[in-house]
Every structure is written in structure tokens, then in C-alpha cells.
Amino acid sequence: MSQRELTPEHYSAADVVALFRLEPLPGEGGFFRRMAEGEVVSSEDQRAYSVIYFLLTPDGFSAMHRLKKDEIWCFHSGDPVESLRLAAGGSGEWVRLGSNPERGELPQTIIRAHTWQGTRLVAGGRWALITCVVAPEFRREDFELGDRGRLAASHPAFSEGIVALTRDNLSRGSAYLG
């Protein structure tokens, strides 16, 4: 059995996809696999949480999207990522996840419900493995993919990042417009 650490020096992105049996994530981008969900079901017929592995590679990014629920991102391994977060009123920030706090990298972060988010590897990165936890559980109807023009108009100070983290030829997905 191999004793190699899960790092880009020892494993390629394709190796990580195979190791964790990840699949492409349509629309949003990256690769994923649902790993767990809460056993407790609420009166609204929802589980308490859901958990996925999520892999970013240089060939893609997590496109700007928002959820109706809070989401926790936990960095596991690989190269750092940068995540654009956009709030109401045109404000926003870049958050960096990784394993080096001296470079401002966080090992985990919370994305609050209704916050627009998009994430990519830092320039030159090979891959990053992250766990995403949504509570209550992720449901497709709680997801909305961002529209490049609308986001750039509402957040002009972040238009360069918005252009980099959107795909203008995708279906806009759900009816969530809240």
C-alpha cells in the first residue's frame, strides 16, 4: 500500500478523481461526490445536512452561484483557492483557502445563505480538494447559477472576477431569485 501524502507532488488531479470516485459537477464546475447526509429528517422532509467532496482543477472553476442555506467549505489538500463572495448592496470580498495561514489562507470558511460565490485555483495551482457541508441538506431548488451581466452591473468593483467566474452560455437553473 502506498504511503504517499495526498499532495499535488504525489497525485495528479486525475488520480484524485479516481481515488475518491468523483464526477463532473454540471453547471457549477469542478468534480464532486456526495459523501454523507444526516439521518435525522425534519418535519419539512429535509435531512439535517449533506456533505460532498469537491475538487477544483486548472481546467475549471466553481461558477458564481448562491444557495438559500449556509455552506461550510473545509480545505483538505492541494493548492490554495481564491473565492469571490458578493453580498447585497454591491459589496464583496476575496477569501483564500489553503494550508498556509501566513499567506492569509484559511482552512475553512462559511458562506452565508444568499451570498454569491465563485471559486478558482490560484494561478499555477494543480488541484484542491475541499469538503462542502450544507445545512439543512443541499437541494437543487435552493441553487441559482449567477448571470454575468446582472452580477457585474450590481457589483461593478468586482467585474473582473465575475467575468472570470461565470460562464455566459449556461442555463440559469432554478427559480430561486430571493
PDB file of N, CA, C and O in Angstrom, residues 72-133:
ATOM      1  N   ILE A  72     -20.492  25.403   4.479  1.00  0.00           N
ATOM      2  CA  ILE A  72     -19.169  25.410   5.101  1.00  0.00           C
ATOM      3  C   ILE A  72     -18.199  24.736   4.141  1.00  0.00           C
ATOM      4  O   ILE A  72     -18.457  23.623   3.678  1.00  0.00           O
ATOM      5  N   TRP A  73     -17.093  25.416   3.833  1.00  0.00           N
ATOM      6  CA  TRP A  73     -16.044  24.849   2.992  1.00  0.00           C
ATOM      7  C   TRP A  73     -14.843  24.545   3.873  1.00  0.00           C
ATOM      8  O   TRP A  73     -14.374  25.424   4.614  1.00  0.00           O
ATOM      9  N   CYS A  74     -14.324  23.322   3.794  1.00  0.00           N
ATOM     10  CA  CYS A  74     -13.147  22.885   4.547  1.00  0.00           C
ATOM     11  C   CYS A  74     -12.078  22.442   3.557  1.00  0.00           C
ATOM     12  O   CYS A  74     -12.296  21.511   2.777  1.00  0.00           O
ATOM     13  N   PHE A  75     -10.935  23.099   3.601  1.00  0.00           N
ATOM     14  CA  PHE A  75      -9.817  22.773   2.704  1.00  0.00           C
ATOM     15  C   PHE A  75      -9.105  21.538   3.237  1.00  0.00           C
ATOM     16  O   PHE A  75      -8.757  21.477   4.412  1.00  0.00           O
ATOM     17  N   HIS A  76      -8.866  20.565   2.350  1.00  0.00           N
ATOM     18  CA  HIS A  76      -8.161  19.348   2.755  1.00  0.00           C
ATOM     19  C   HIS A  76      -6.722  19.317   2.275  1.00  0.00           C
ATOM     20  O   HIS A  76      -5.806  19.112   3.060  1.00  0.00           O
ATOM     21  N   SER A  77      -6.544  19.469   0.968  1.00  0.00           N
ATOM     22  CA  SER A  77      -5.217  19.268   0.406  1.00  0.00           C
ATOM     23  C   SER A  77      -5.148  19.920  -0.962  1.00  0.00           C
ATOM     24  O   SER A  77      -6.164  20.228  -1.574  1.00  0.00           O
ATOM     25  N   GLY A  78      -3.909  20.085  -1.425  1.00  0.00           N
ATOM     26  CA  GLY A  78      -3.694  20.636  -2.754  1.00  0.00           C
ATOM     27  C   GLY A  78      -3.204  22.067  -2.686  1.00  0.00           C
ATOM     28  O   GLY A  78      -2.633  22.503  -1.686  1.00  0.00           O
ATOM     29  N   ASP A  79      -3.448  22.772  -3.761  1.00  0.00           N
ATOM     30  CA  ASP A  79      -3.019  24.167  -3.871  1.00  0.00           C
ATOM     31  C   ASP A  79      -4.133  25.087  -3.390  1.00  0.00           C
ATOM     32  O   ASP A  79      -5.305  24.722  -3.410  1.00  0.00           O
ATOM     33  N   PRO A  80      -3.776  26.294  -2.946  1.00  0.00           N
ATOM     34  CA  PRO A  80      -4.795  27.219  -2.440  1.00  0.00           C
ATOM     35  C   PRO A  80      -5.805  27.621  -3.514  1.00  0.00           C
ATOM     36  O   PRO A  80      -5.535  27.536  -4.709  1.00  0.00           O
ATOM     37  N   VAL A  81      -6.977  28.052  -3.030  1.00  0.00           N
ATOM     38  CA  VAL A  81      -8.028  28.556  -3.903  1.00  0.00           C
ATOM     39  C   VAL A  81      -8.410  29.960  -3.458  1.00  0.00           C
ATOM     40  O   VAL A  81      -8.186  30.336  -2.308  1.00  0.00           O
ATOM     41  N   GLU A  82      -8.965  30.711  -4.389  1.00  0.00           N
ATOM     42  CA  GLU A  82      -9.493  32.028  -4.065  1.00  0.00           C
ATOM     43  C   GLU A  82     -10.960  32.050  -4.431  1.00  0.00           C
ATOM     44  O   GLU A  82     -11.363  31.565  -5.478  1.00  0.00           O
ATOM     45  N   SER A  83     -11.747  32.597  -3.503  1.00  0.00           N
ATOM     46  CA  SER A  83     -13.196  32.574  -3.630  1.00  0.00           C
ATOM     47  C   SER A  83     -13.728  33.995  -3.569  1.00  0.00           C
ATOM     48  O   SER A  83     -13.440  34.729  -2.625  1.00  0.00           O
ATOM     49  N   LEU A  84     -14.498  34.370  -4.574  1.00  0.00           N
ATOM     50  CA  LEU A  84     -15.149  35.673  -4.604  1.00  0.00           C
ATOM     51  C   LEU A  84     -16.507  35.535  -3.948  1.00  0.00           C
ATOM     52  O   LEU A  84     -17.300  34.663  -4.314  1.00  0.00           O
ATOM     53  N   ARG A  85     -16.773  36.403  -2.954  1.00  0.00           N
ATOM     54  CA  ARG A  85     -18.057  36.415  -2.250  1.00  0.00           C
ATOM     55  C   ARG A  85     -18.696  37.778  -2.458  1.00  0.00           C
ATOM     56  O   ARG A  85     -18.080  38.813  -2.187  1.00  0.00           O
ATOM     57  N   LEU A  86     -19.924  37.792  -2.943  1.00  0.00           N
ATOM     58  CA  LEU A  86     -20.633  39.040  -3.212  1.00  0.00           C
ATOM     59  C   LEU A  86     -21.876  39.125  -2.344  1.00  0.00           C
ATOM     60  O   LEU A  86     -22.683  38.198  -2.317  1.00  0.00           O
ATOM     61  N   ALA A  87     -22.020  40.254  -1.670  1.00  0.00           N
ATOM     62  CA  ALA A  87     -23.173  40.493  -0.800  1.00  0.00           C
ATOM     63  C   ALA A  87     -24.089  41.531  -1.434  1.00  0.00           C
ATOM     64  O   ALA A  87     -23.748  42.166  -2.438  1.00  0.00           O
ATOM     65  N   ALA A  88     -25.231  41.730  -0.820  1.00  0.00           N
ATOM     66  CA  ALA A  88     -26.177  42.742  -1.287  1.00  0.00           C
ATOM     67  C   ALA A  88     -25.551  44.127  -1.209  1.00  0.00           C
ATOM     68  O   ALA A  88     -24.644  44.367  -0.428  1.00  0.00           O
ATOM     69  N   GLY A  89     -26.024  45.029  -2.038  1.00  0.00           N
ATOM     70  CA  GLY A  89     -25.559  46.406  -1.995  1.00  0.00           C
ATOM     71  C   GLY A  89     -24.240  46.647  -2.691  1.00  0.00           C
ATOM     72  O   GLY A  89     -23.632  47.700  -2.524  1.00  0.00           O
ATOM     73  N   GLY A  90     -23.741  45.676  -3.470  1.00  0.00           N
ATOM     74  CA  GLY A  90     -22.519  45.868  -4.240  1.00  0.00           C
ATOM     75  C   GLY A  90     -21.232  45.546  -3.503  1.00  0.00           C
ATOM     76  O   GLY A  90     -20.156  45.700  -4.066  1.00  0.00           O
ATOM     77  N   SER A  91     -21.320  45.120  -2.255  1.00  0.00           N
ATOM     78  CA  SER A  91     -20.092  44.803  -1.514  1.00  0.00           C
ATOM     79  C   SER A  91     -19.644  43.374  -1.808  1.00  0.00           C
ATOM     80  O   SER A  91     -20.408  42.556  -2.316  1.00  0.00           O
ATOM     81  N   GLY A  92     -18.392  43.094  -1.494  1.00  0.00           N
ATOM     82  CA  GLY A  92     -17.845  41.769  -1.708  1.00  0.00           C
ATOM     83  C   GLY A  92     -16.439  41.665  -1.172  1.00  0.00           C
ATOM     84  O   GLY A  92     -15.869  42.642  -0.671  1.00  0.00           O
ATOM     85  N   GLU A  93     -15.883  40.461  -1.291  1.00  0.00           N
ATOM     86  CA  GLU A  93     -14.512  40.231  -0.844  1.00  0.00           C
ATOM     87  C   GLU A  93     -13.977  38.958  -1.486  1.00  0.00           C
ATOM     88  O   GLU A  93     -14.736  38.107  -1.932  1.00  0.00           O
ATOM     89  N   TRP A  94     -12.654  38.872  -1.537  1.00  0.00           N
ATOM     90  CA  TRP A  94     -11.969  37.654  -1.946  1.00  0.00           C
ATOM     91  C   TRP A  94     -11.517  36.940  -0.681  1.00  0.00           C
ATOM     92  O   TRP A  94     -10.951  37.562   0.220  1.00  0.00           O
ATOM     93  N   VAL A  95     -11.766  35.639  -0.601  1.00  0.00           N
ATOM     94  CA  VAL A  95     -11.351  34.808   0.524  1.00  0.00           C
ATOM     95  C   VAL A  95     -10.432  33.732  -0.028  1.00  0.00           C
ATOM     96  O   VAL A  95     -10.737  33.128  -1.064  1.00  0.00           O
ATOM     97  N   ARG A  96      -9.337  33.491   0.660  1.00  0.00           N
ATOM     98  CA  ARG A  96      -8.362  32.490   0.203  1.00  0.00           C
ATOM     99  C   ARG A  96      -8.371  31.307   1.151  1.00  0.00           C
ATOM    100  O   ARG A  96      -8.221  31.476   2.362  1.00  0.00           O
ATOM    101  N   LEU A  97      -8.548  30.099   0.601  1.00  0.00           N
ATOM    102  CA  LEU A  97      -8.495  28.873   1.389  1.00  0.00           C
ATOM    103  C   LEU A  97      -7.227  28.109   1.044  1.00  0.00           C
ATOM    104  O   LEU A  97      -6.814  28.066  -0.114  1.00  0.00           O
ATOM    105  N   GLY A  98      -6.623  27.513   2.060  1.00  0.00           N
ATOM    106  CA  GLY A  98      -5.405  26.740   1.863  1.00  0.00           C
ATOM    107  C   GLY A  98      -4.837  26.324   3.203  1.00  0.00           C
ATOM    108  O   GLY A  98      -5.504  26.422   4.241  1.00  0.00           O
ATOM    109  N   SER A  99      -3.589  25.905   3.184  1.00  0.00           N
ATOM    110  CA  SER A  99      -2.969  25.381   4.402  1.00  0.00           C
ATOM    111  C   SER A  99      -1.867  26.272   4.957  1.00  0.00           C
ATOM    112  O   SER A  99      -1.147  25.858   5.863  1.00  0.00           O
ATOM    113  N   ASN A 100      -1.732  27.511   4.441  1.00  0.00           N
ATOM    114  CA  ASN A 100      -0.684  28.395   4.928  1.00  0.00           C
ATOM    115  C   ASN A 100      -1.288  29.692   5.482  1.00  0.00           C
ATOM    116  O   ASN A 100      -1.492  30.659   4.742  1.00  0.00           O
ATOM    117  N   PRO A 101      -1.533  29.743   6.793  1.00  0.00           N
ATOM    118  CA  PRO A 101      -2.132  30.947   7.372  1.00  0.00           C
ATOM    119  C   PRO A 101      -1.238  32.182   7.272  1.00  0.00           C
ATOM    120  O   PRO A 101      -1.739  33.297   7.271  1.00  0.00           O
ATOM    121  N   GLU A 102       0.067  31.993   7.150  1.00  0.00           N
ATOM    122  CA  GLU A 102       0.969  33.139   6.999  1.00  0.00           C
ATOM    123  C   GLU A 102       0.761  33.865   5.678  1.00  0.00           C
ATOM    124  O   GLU A 102       1.147  35.016   5.537  1.00  0.00           O
ATOM    125  N   ARG A 103       0.141  33.198   4.708  1.00  0.00           N
ATOM    126  CA  ARG A 103      -0.196  33.843   3.427  1.00  0.00           C
ATOM    127  C   ARG A 103      -1.662  34.242   3.388  1.00  0.00           C
ATOM    128  O   ARG A 103      -2.223  34.502   2.324  1.00  0.00           O
ATOM    129  N   GLY A 104      -2.320  34.258   4.547  1.00  0.00           N
ATOM    130  CA  GLY A 104      -3.715  34.661   4.610  1.00  0.00           C
ATOM    131  C   GLY A 104      -4.693  33.582   4.207  1.00  0.00           C
ATOM    132  O   GLY A 104      -5.866  33.865   3.943  1.00  0.00           O
ATOM    133  N   GLU A 105      -4.250  32.328   4.167  1.00  0.00           N
ATOM    134  CA  GLU A 105      -5.118  31.225   3.767  1.00  0.00           C
ATOM    135  C   GLU A 105      -5.852  30.673   4.986  1.00  0.00           C
ATOM    136  O   GLU A 105      -5.273  30.522   6.053  1.00  0.00           O
ATOM    137  N   LEU A 106      -7.126  30.380   4.797  1.00  0.00           N
ATOM    138  CA  LEU A 106      -7.961  29.820   5.855  1.00  0.00           C
ATOM    139  C   LEU A 106      -8.178  28.335   5.609  1.00  0.00           C
ATOM    140  O   LEU A 106      -8.362  27.923   4.464  1.00  0.00           O
ATOM    141  N   PRO A 107      -8.225  27.507   6.668  1.00  0.00           N
ATOM    142  CA  PRO A 107      -8.516  26.090   6.467  1.00  0.00           C
ATOM    143  C   PRO A 107     -10.006  25.814   6.266  1.00  0.00           C
ATOM    144  O   PRO A 107     -10.377  24.770   5.742  1.00  0.00           O
ATOM    145  N   GLN A 108     -10.856  26.742   6.691  1.00  0.00           N
ATOM    146  CA  GLN A 108     -12.296  26.596   6.452  1.00  0.00           C
ATOM    147  C   GLN A 108     -12.943  27.965   6.442  1.00  0.00           C
ATOM    148  O   GLN A 108     -12.387  28.938   6.949  1.00  0.00           O
ATOM    149  N   THR A 109     -14.122  28.029   5.847  1.00  0.00           N
ATOM    150  CA  THR A 109     -14.867  29.277   5.774  1.00  0.00           C
ATOM    151  C   THR A 109     -16.357  28.967   5.656  1.00  0.00           C
ATOM    152  O   THR A 109     -16.728  27.878   5.211  1.00  0.00           O
ATOM    153  N   ILE A 110     -17.159  29.912   6.069  1.00  0.00           N
ATOM    154  CA  ILE A 110     -18.609  29.774   5.969  1.00  0.00           C
ATOM    155  C   ILE A 110     -19.124  30.764   4.936  1.00  0.00           C
ATOM    156  O   ILE A 110     -18.784  31.946   4.983  1.00  0.00           O
ATOM    157  N   ILE A 111     -19.921  30.269   4.013  1.00  0.00           N
ATOM    158  CA  ILE A 111     -20.587  31.128   3.046  1.00  0.00           C
ATOM    159  C   ILE A 111     -22.037  31.227   3.496  1.00  0.00           C
ATOM    160  O   ILE A 111     -22.761  30.232   3.521  1.00  0.00           O
ATOM    161  N   ARG A 112     -22.441  32.416   3.883  1.00  0.00           N
ATOM    162  CA  ARG A 112     -23.798  32.619   4.393  1.00  0.00           C
ATOM    163  C   ARG A 112     -24.831  32.479   3.281  1.00  0.00           C
ATOM    164  O   ARG A 112     -24.541  32.764   2.111  1.00  0.00           O
ATOM    165  N   ALA A 113     -26.003  32.056   3.642  1.00  0.00           N
ATOM    166  CA  ALA A 113     -27.106  31.914   2.697  1.00  0.00           C
ATOM    167  C   ALA A 113     -27.289  33.196   1.885  1.00  0.00           C
ATOM    168  O   ALA A 113     -27.071  34.296   2.402  1.00  0.00           O
ATOM    169  N   HIS A 114     -27.632  33.057   0.615  1.00  0.00           N
ATOM    170  CA  HIS A 114     -27.921  34.144  -0.324  1.00  0.00           C
ATOM    171  C   HIS A 114     -26.688  34.913  -0.778  1.00  0.00           C
ATOM    172  O   HIS A 114     -26.810  35.911  -1.482  1.00  0.00           O
ATOM    173  N   THR A 115     -25.480  34.479  -0.392  1.00  0.00           N
ATOM    174  CA  THR A 115     -24.234  35.116  -0.824  1.00  0.00           C
ATOM    175  C   THR A 115     -23.801  34.515  -2.153  1.00  0.00           C
ATOM    176  O   THR A 115     -23.721  33.297  -2.293  1.00  0.00           O
ATOM    177  N   TRP A 116     -23.524  35.374  -3.135  1.00  0.00           N
ATOM    178  CA  TRP A 116     -22.977  34.890  -4.397  1.00  0.00           C
ATOM    179  C   TRP A 116     -21.552  34.442  -4.154  1.00  0.00           C
ATOM    180  O   TRP A 116     -20.787  35.138  -3.480  1.00  0.00           O
ATOM    181  N   GLN A 117     -21.174  33.302  -4.728  1.00  0.00           N
ATOM    182  CA  GLN A 117     -19.823  32.783  -4.547  1.00  0.00           C
ATOM    183  C   GLN A 117     -19.333  32.121  -5.822  1.00  0.00           C
ATOM    184  O   GLN A 117     -20.091  31.504  -6.556  1.00  0.00           O
ATOM    185  N   GLY A 118     -18.042  32.260  -6.071  1.00  0.00           N
ATOM    186  CA  GLY A 118     -17.359  31.574  -7.165  1.00  0.00           C
ATOM    187  C   GLY A 118     -15.925  31.349  -6.726  1.00  0.00           C
ATOM    188  O   GLY A 118     -15.344  32.196  -6.037  1.00  0.00           O
ATOM    189  N   THR A 119     -15.345  30.219  -7.100  1.00  0.00           N
ATOM    190  CA  THR A 119     -14.029  29.849  -6.587  1.00  0.00           C
ATOM    191  C   THR A 119     -13.167  29.256  -7.692  1.00  0.00           C
ATOM    192  O   THR A 119     -13.667  28.530  -8.549  1.00  0.00           O
ATOM    193  N   ARG A 120     -11.867  29.548  -7.621  1.00  0.00           N
ATOM    194  CA  ARG A 120     -10.904  29.010  -8.589  1.00  0.00           C
ATOM    195  C   ARG A 120      -9.595  28.716  -7.875  1.00  0.00           C
ATOM    196  O   ARG A 120      -9.330  29.254  -6.788  1.00  0.00           O
ATOM    197  N   LEU A 121      -8.772  27.903  -8.509  1.00  0.00           N
ATOM    198  CA  LEU A 121      -7.418  27.696  -8.011  1.00  0.00           C
ATOM    199  C   LEU A 121      -6.629  28.990  -8.151  1.00  0.00           C
ATOM    200  O   LEU A 121      -6.894  29.781  -9.070  1.00  0.00           O
ATOM    201  N   VAL A 122      -5.664  29.204  -7.300  1.00  0.00           N
ATOM    202  CA  VAL A 122      -4.768  30.328  -7.506  1.00  0.00           C
ATOM    203  C   VAL A 122      -3.952  30.039  -8.764  1.00  0.00           C
ATOM    204  O   VAL A 122      -3.797  28.874  -9.170  1.00  0.00           O
ATOM    205  N   ALA A 123      -3.440  31.070  -9.388  1.00  0.00           N
ATOM    206  CA  ALA A 123      -2.662  30.907 -10.617  1.00  0.00           C
ATOM    207  C   ALA A 123      -1.531  29.914 -10.393  1.00  0.00           C
ATOM    208  O   ALA A 123      -0.816  29.982  -9.396  1.00  0.00           O
ATOM    209  N   GLY A 124      -1.400  28.970 -11.310  1.00  0.00           N
ATOM    210  CA  GLY A 124      -0.349  27.960 -11.223  1.00  0.00           C
ATOM    211  C   GLY A 124      -0.724  26.739 -10.399  1.00  0.00           C
ATOM    212  O   GLY A 124       0.045  25.780 -10.328  1.00  0.00           O
ATOM    213  N   GLY A 125      -1.900  26.753  -9.774  1.00  0.00           N
ATOM    214  CA  GLY A 125      -2.326  25.621  -8.959  1.00  0.00           C
ATOM    215  C   GLY A 125      -2.645  24.398  -9.805  1.00  0.00           C
ATOM    216  O   GLY A 125      -3.037  24.515 -10.966  1.00  0.00           O
ATOM    217  N   ARG A 126      -2.492  23.212  -9.211  1.00  0.00           N
ATOM    218  CA  ARG A 126      -2.733  21.954  -9.912  1.00  0.00           C
ATOM    219  C   ARG A 126      -4.083  21.335  -9.542  1.00  0.00           C
ATOM    220  O   ARG A 126      -4.768  20.814 -10.394  1.00  0.00           O
ATOM    221  N   TRP A 127      -4.441  21.365  -8.265  1.00  0.00           N
ATOM    222  CA  TRP A 127      -5.753  20.907  -7.813  1.00  0.00           C
ATOM    223  C   TRP A 127      -5.923  21.254  -6.346  1.00  0.00           C
ATOM    224  O   TRP A 127      -4.956  21.513  -5.635  1.00  0.00           O
ATOM    225  N   ALA A 128      -7.183  21.258  -5.907  1.00  0.00           N
ATOM    226  CA  ALA A 128      -7.515  21.471  -4.491  1.00  0.00           C
ATOM    227  C   ALA A 128      -8.713  20.587  -4.159  1.00  0.00           C
ATOM    228  O   ALA A 128      -9.687  20.549  -4.901  1.00  0.00           O
ATOM    229  N   LEU A 129      -8.608  19.880  -3.024  1.00  0.00           N
ATOM    230  CA  LEU A 129      -9.692  19.040  -2.539  1.00  0.00           C
ATOM    231  C   LEU A 129     -10.324  19.698  -1.329  1.00  0.00           C
ATOM    232  O   LEU A 129      -9.626  20.049  -0.366  1.00  0.00           O
ATOM    233  N   ILE A 130     -11.633  19.860  -1.391  1.00  0.00           N
ATOM    234  CA  ILE A 130     -12.395  20.592  -0.382  1.00  0.00           C
ATOM    235  C   ILE A 130     -13.607  19.751  -0.004  1.00  0.00           C
ATOM    236  O   ILE A 130     -14.118  18.993  -0.823  1.00  0.00           O
ATOM    237  N   THR A 131     -14.055  19.895   1.232  1.00  0.00           N
ATOM    238  CA  THR A 131     -15.344  19.333   1.635  1.00  0.00           C
ATOM    239  C   THR A 131     -16.318  20.496   1.775  1.00  0.00           C
ATOM    240  O   THR A 131     -15.972  21.538   2.335  1.00  0.00           O
ATOM    241  N   CYS A 132     -17.529  20.317   1.269  1.00  0.00           N
ATOM    242  CA  CYS A 132     -18.592  21.309   1.396  1.00  0.00           C
ATOM    243  C   CYS A 132     -19.735  20.685   2.193  1.00  0.00           C
ATOM    244  O   CYS A 132     -20.202  19.601   1.848  1.00  0.00           O
ATOM    245  N   VAL A 133     -20.147  21.392   3.245  1.00  0.00           N
ATOM    246  CA  VAL A 133     -21.241  20.948   4.101  1.00  0.00           C
ATOM    247  C   VAL A 133     -22.369  21.963   3.982  1.00  0.00           C
ATOM    248  O   VAL A 133     -22.137  23.161   4.164  1.00  0.00           O
TER     249      VAL A 133
END
